[in-house]
PDB file of C-alpha atoms in Angstrom:
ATOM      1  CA  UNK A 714      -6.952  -0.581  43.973  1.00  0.00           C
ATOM      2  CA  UNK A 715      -6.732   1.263  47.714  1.00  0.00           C
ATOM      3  CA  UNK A 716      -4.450   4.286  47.436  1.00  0.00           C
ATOM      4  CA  UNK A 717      -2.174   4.111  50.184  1.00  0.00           C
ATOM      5  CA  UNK A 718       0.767   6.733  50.386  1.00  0.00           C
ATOM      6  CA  UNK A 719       3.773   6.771  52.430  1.00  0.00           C
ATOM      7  CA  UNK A 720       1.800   8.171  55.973  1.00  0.00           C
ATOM      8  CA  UNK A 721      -0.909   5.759  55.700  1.00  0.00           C
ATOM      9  CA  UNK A 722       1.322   2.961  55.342  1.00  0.00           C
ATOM     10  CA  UNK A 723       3.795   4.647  58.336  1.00  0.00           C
ATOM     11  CA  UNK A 724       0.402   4.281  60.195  1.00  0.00           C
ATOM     12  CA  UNK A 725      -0.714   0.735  59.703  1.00  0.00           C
ATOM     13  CA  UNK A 726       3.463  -0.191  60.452  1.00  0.00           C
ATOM     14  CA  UNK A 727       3.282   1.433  63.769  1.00  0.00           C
ATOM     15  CA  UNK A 728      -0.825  -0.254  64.750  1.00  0.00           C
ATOM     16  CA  UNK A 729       0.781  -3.567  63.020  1.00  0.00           C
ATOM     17  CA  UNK A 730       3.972  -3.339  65.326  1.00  0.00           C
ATOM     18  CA  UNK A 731       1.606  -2.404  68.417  1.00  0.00           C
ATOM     19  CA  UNK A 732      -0.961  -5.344  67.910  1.00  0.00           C
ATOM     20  CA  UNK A 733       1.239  -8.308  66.850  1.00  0.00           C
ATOM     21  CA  UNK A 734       4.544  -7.263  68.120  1.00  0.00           C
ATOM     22  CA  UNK A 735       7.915  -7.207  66.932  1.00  0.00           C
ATOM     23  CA  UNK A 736       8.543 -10.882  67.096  1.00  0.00           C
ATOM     24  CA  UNK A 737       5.630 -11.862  65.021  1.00  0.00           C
ATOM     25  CA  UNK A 738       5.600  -8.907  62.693  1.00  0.00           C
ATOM     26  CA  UNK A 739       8.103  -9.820  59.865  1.00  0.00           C
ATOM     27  CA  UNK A 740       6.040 -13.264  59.346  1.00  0.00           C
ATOM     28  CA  UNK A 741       2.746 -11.295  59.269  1.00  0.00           C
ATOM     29  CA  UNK A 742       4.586  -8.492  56.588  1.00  0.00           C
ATOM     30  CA  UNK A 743       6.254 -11.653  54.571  1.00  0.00           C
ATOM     31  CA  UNK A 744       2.555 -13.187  54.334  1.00  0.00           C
ATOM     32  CA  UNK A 745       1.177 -10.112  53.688  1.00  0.00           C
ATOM     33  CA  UNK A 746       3.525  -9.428  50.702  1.00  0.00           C
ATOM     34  CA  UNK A 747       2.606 -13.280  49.423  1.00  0.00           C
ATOM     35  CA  UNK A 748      -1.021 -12.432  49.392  1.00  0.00           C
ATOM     36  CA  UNK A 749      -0.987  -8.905  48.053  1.00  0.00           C
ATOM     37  CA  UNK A 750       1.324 -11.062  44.970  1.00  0.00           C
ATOM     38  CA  UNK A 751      -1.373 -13.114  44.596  1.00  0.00           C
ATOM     39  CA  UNK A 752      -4.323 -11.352  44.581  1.00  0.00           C
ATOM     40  CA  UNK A 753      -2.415  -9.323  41.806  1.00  0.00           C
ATOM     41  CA  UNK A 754      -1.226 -12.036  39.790  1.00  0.00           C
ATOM     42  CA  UNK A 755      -5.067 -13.667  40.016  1.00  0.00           C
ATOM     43  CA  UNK A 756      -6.005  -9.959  38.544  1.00  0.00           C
ATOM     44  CA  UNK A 757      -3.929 -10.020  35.659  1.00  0.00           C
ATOM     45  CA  UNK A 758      -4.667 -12.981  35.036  1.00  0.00           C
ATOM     46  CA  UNK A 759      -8.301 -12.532  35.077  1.00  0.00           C
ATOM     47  CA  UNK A 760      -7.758  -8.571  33.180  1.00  0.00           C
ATOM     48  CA  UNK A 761      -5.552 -10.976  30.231  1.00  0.00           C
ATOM     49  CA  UNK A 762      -8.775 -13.535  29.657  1.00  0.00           C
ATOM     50  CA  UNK A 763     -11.281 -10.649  29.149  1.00  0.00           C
ATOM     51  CA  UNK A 764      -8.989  -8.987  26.358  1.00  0.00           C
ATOM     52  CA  UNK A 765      -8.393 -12.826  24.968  1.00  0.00           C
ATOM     53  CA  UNK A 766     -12.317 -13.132  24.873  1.00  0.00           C
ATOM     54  CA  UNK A 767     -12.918  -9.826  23.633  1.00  0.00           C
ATOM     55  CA  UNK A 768     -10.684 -10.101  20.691  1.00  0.00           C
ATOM     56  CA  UNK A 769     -11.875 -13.676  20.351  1.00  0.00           C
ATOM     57  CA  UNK A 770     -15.053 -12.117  19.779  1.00  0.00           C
ATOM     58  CA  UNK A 771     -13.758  -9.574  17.745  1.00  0.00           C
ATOM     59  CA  UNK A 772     -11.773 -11.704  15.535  1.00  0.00           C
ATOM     60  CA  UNK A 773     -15.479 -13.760  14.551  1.00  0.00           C
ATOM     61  CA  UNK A 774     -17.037 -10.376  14.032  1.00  0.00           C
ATOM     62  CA  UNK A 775     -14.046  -9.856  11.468  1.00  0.00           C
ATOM     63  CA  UNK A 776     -14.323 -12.947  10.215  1.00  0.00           C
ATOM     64  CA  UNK A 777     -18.208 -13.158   9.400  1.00  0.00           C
ATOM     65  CA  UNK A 778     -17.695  -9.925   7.964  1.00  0.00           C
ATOM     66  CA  UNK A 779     -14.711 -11.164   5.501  1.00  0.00           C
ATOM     67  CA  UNK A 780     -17.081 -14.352   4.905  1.00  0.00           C
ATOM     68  CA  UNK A 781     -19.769 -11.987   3.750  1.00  0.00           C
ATOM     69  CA  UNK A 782     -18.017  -9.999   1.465  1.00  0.00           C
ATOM     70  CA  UNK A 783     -16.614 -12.856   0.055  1.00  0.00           C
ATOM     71  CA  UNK A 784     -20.001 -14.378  -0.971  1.00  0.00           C
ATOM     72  CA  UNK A 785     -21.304 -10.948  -2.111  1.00  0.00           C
ATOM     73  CA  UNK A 786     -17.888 -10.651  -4.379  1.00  0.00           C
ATOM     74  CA  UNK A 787     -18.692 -14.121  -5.797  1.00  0.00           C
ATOM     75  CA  UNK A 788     -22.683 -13.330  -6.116  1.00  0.00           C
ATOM     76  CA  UNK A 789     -21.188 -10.771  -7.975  1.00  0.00           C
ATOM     77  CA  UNK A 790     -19.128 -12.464  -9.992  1.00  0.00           C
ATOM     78  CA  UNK A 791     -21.282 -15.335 -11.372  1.00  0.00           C
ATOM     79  CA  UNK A 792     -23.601 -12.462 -12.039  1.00  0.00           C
ATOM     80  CA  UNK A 793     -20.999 -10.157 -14.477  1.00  0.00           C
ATOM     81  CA  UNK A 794     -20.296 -14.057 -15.540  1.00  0.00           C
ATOM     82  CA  UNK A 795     -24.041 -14.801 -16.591  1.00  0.00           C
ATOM     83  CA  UNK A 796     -24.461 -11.352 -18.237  1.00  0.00           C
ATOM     84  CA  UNK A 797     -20.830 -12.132 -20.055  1.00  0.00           C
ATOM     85  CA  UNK A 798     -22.168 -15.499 -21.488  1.00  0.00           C
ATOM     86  CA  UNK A 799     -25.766 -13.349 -22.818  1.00  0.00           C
ATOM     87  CA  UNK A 800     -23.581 -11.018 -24.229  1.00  0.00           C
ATOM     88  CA  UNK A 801     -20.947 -13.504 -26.212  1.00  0.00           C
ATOM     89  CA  UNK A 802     -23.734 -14.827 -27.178  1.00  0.00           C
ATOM     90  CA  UNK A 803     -25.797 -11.943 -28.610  1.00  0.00           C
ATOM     91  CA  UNK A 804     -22.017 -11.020 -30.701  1.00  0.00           C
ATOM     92  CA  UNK A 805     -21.706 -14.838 -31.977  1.00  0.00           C
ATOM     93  CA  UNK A 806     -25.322 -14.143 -33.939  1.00  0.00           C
ATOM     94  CA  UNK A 807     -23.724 -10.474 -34.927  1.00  0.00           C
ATOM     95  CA  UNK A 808     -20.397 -12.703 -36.201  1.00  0.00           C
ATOM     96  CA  UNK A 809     -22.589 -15.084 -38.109  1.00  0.00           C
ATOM     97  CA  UNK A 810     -24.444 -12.567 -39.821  1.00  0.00           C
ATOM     98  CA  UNK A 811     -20.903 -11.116 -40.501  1.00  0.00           C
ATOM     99  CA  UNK A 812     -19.727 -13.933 -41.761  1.00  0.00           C
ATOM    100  CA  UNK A 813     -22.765 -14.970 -43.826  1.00  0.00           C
ATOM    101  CA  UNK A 814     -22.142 -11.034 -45.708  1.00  0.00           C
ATOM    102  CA  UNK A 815     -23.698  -8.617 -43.244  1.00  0.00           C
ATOM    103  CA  UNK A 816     -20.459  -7.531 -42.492  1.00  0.00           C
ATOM    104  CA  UNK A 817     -20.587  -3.959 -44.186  1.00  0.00           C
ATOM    105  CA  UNK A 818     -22.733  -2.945 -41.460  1.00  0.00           C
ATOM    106  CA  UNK A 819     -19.898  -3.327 -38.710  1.00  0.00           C
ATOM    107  CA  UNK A 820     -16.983  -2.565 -40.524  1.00  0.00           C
ATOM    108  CA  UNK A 821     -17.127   1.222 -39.871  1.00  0.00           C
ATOM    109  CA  UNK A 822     -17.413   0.358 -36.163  1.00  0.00           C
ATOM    110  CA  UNK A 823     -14.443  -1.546 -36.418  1.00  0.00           C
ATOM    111  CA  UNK A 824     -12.137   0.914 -37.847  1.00  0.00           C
ATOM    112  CA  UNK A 825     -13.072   3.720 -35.421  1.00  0.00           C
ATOM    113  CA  UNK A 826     -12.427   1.778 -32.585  1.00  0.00           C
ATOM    114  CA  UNK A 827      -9.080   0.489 -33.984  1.00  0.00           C
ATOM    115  CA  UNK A 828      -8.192   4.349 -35.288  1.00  0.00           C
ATOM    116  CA  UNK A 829      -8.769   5.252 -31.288  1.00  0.00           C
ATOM    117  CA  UNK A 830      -7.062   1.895 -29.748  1.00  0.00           C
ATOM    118  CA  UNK A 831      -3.873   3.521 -31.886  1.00  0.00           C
ATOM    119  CA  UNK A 832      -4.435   6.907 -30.692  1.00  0.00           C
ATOM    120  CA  UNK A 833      -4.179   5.637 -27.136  1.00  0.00           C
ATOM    121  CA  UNK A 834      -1.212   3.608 -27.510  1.00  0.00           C
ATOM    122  CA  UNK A 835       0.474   6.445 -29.564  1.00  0.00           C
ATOM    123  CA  UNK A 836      -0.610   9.106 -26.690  1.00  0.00           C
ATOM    124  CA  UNK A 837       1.236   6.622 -23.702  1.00  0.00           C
ATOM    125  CA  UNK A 838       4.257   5.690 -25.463  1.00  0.00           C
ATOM    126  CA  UNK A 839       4.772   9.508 -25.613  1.00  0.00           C
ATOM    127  CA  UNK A 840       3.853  10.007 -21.908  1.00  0.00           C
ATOM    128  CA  UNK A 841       6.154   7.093 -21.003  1.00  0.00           C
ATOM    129  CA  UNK A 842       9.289   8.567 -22.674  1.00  0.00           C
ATOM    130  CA  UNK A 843       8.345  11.894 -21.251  1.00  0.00           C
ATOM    131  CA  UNK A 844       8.240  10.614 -18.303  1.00  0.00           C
ATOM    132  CA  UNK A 845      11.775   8.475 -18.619  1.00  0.00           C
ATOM    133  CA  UNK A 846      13.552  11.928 -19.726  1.00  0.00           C
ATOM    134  CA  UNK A 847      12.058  14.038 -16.799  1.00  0.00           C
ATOM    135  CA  UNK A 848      12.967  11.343 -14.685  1.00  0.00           C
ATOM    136  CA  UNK A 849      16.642  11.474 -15.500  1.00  0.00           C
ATOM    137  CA  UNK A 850      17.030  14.748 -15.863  1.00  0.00           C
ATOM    138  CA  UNK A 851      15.363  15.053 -12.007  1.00  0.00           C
ATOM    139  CA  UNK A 852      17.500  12.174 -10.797  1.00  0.00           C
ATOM    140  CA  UNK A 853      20.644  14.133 -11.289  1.00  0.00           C
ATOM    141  CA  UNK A 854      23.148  14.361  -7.989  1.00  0.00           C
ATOM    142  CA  UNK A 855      24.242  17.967  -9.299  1.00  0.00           C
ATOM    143  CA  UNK A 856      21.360  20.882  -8.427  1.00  0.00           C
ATOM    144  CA  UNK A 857      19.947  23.076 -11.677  1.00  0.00           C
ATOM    145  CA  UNK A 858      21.456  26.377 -10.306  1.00  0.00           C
ATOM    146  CA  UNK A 859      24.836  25.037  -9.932  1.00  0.00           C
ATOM    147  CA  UNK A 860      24.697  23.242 -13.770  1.00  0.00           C
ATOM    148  CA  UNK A 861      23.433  26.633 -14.962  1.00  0.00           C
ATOM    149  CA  UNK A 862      25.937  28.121 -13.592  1.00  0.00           C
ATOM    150  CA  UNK A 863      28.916  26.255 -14.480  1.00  0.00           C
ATOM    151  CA  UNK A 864      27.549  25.008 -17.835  1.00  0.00           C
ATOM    152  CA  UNK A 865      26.251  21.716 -17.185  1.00  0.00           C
ATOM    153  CA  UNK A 866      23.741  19.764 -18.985  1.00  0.00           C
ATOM    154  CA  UNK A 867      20.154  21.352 -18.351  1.00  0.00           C
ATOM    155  CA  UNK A 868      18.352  18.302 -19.909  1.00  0.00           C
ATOM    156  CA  UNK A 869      18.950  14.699 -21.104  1.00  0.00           C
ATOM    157  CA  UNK A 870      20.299  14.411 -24.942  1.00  0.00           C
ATOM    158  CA  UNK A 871      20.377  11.147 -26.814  1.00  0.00           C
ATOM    159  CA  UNK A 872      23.840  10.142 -28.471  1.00  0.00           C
ATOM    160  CA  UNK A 873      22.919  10.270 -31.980  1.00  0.00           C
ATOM    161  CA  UNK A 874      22.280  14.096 -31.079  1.00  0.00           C
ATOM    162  CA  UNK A 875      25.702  14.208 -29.039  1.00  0.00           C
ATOM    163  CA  UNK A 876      27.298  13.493 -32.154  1.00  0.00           C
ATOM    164  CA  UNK A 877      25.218  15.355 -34.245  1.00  0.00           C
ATOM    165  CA  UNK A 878      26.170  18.232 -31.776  1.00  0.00           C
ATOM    166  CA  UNK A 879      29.971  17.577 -32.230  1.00  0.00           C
ATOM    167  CA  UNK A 880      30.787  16.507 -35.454  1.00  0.00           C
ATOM    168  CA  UNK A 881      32.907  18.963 -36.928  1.00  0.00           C
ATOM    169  CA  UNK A 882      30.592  20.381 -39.948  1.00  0.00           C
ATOM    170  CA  UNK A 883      31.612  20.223 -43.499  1.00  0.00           C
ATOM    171  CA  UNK A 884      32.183  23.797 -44.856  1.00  0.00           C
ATOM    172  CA  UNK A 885      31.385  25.636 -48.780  1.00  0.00           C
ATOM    173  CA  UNK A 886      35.242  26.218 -48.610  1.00  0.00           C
ATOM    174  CA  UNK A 887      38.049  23.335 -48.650  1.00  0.00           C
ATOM    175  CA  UNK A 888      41.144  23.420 -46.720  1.00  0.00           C
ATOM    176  CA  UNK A 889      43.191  21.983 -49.346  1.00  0.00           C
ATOM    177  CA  UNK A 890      41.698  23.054 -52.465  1.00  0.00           C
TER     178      UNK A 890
END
């Protein structure tokens, strides 16, 4: 709006106090206060509907967009669906001719992909418990350095190995005999 410092203000007190006189002058100033309120209140006011309509706006654009890319997702869809139902039903002819006797043809097929679905398995169960004994070992309150140190334990052991580890061992040469 106008930018009035402190002189400027001084300035149009002193012409204000001139023109309409003292008696008159807190009225004016008390009126003058009520419309300068106003006018700003009217401006917020106005300033708070423009951001409501843009973002009105806004919120269509976002949700035309959403509405789009829904309908391309299911376009999608019913298409990996169509080519899904060709594709069963190219393998029900293969499983007919396998069950009819052409099955020798397949079998090899079969095996290698069950030899690698094994594999695979086999290679994550070893990841996970890798993972489960680096994770307790990390998770530890006590620092390596200090467990070094002082002769704690450097890395998780089961208990079948504790005991292992301690069991007294049986020696070539008896005590008693």
């Amino acid at each position: 709006m106008i930018d009035l410092g402190l002189s400027k203000i001084a300035i149009i007190g002193v012409v204000a106090l001139i023109v309409i006189g003292p008696e008159k002058l807190p009225k004016v100033a008390r009126m003058a206060g009520t419309l300068y309120g106003r006018a700003q209140r009217y401006l917020n006011q106005v300033k708070s509907e423009v951001s409501r309509e843009i973002e009105m706006e806004e919120l269509k654009n976002l949700q035309k967009e959403v509405q789009d890319a829904a309908h391309s997702v299911q376009q999608s869809v019913e298409k990996s669906m169509h080519s899904v139902e060709n594709s069963i039903s190219g393998n029900l002819a293969e499983v007919e001719n396998a069950w009819r006797g052409d099955a020798s043809s397949h079998e090899g097929q079969y095996d290698a992909h069950e030899a690698m679905l094994r594999a695979t398995n086999d290679d994550l169960a070893r990841k996970a418990r890798e993972f489960r004994r680096k994770k307790l070992v990390r998770n530890s309150a006590i620092p390596g350095w200090y467990k070094q140190r002082h002769g704690g334990k450097l890395h998780v052991q089961s208990a079948a190995a504790r005991v292992a580890r301690f069991r007294p061992r049986a020696s070539s040469s008896s005590f008693y005999s």
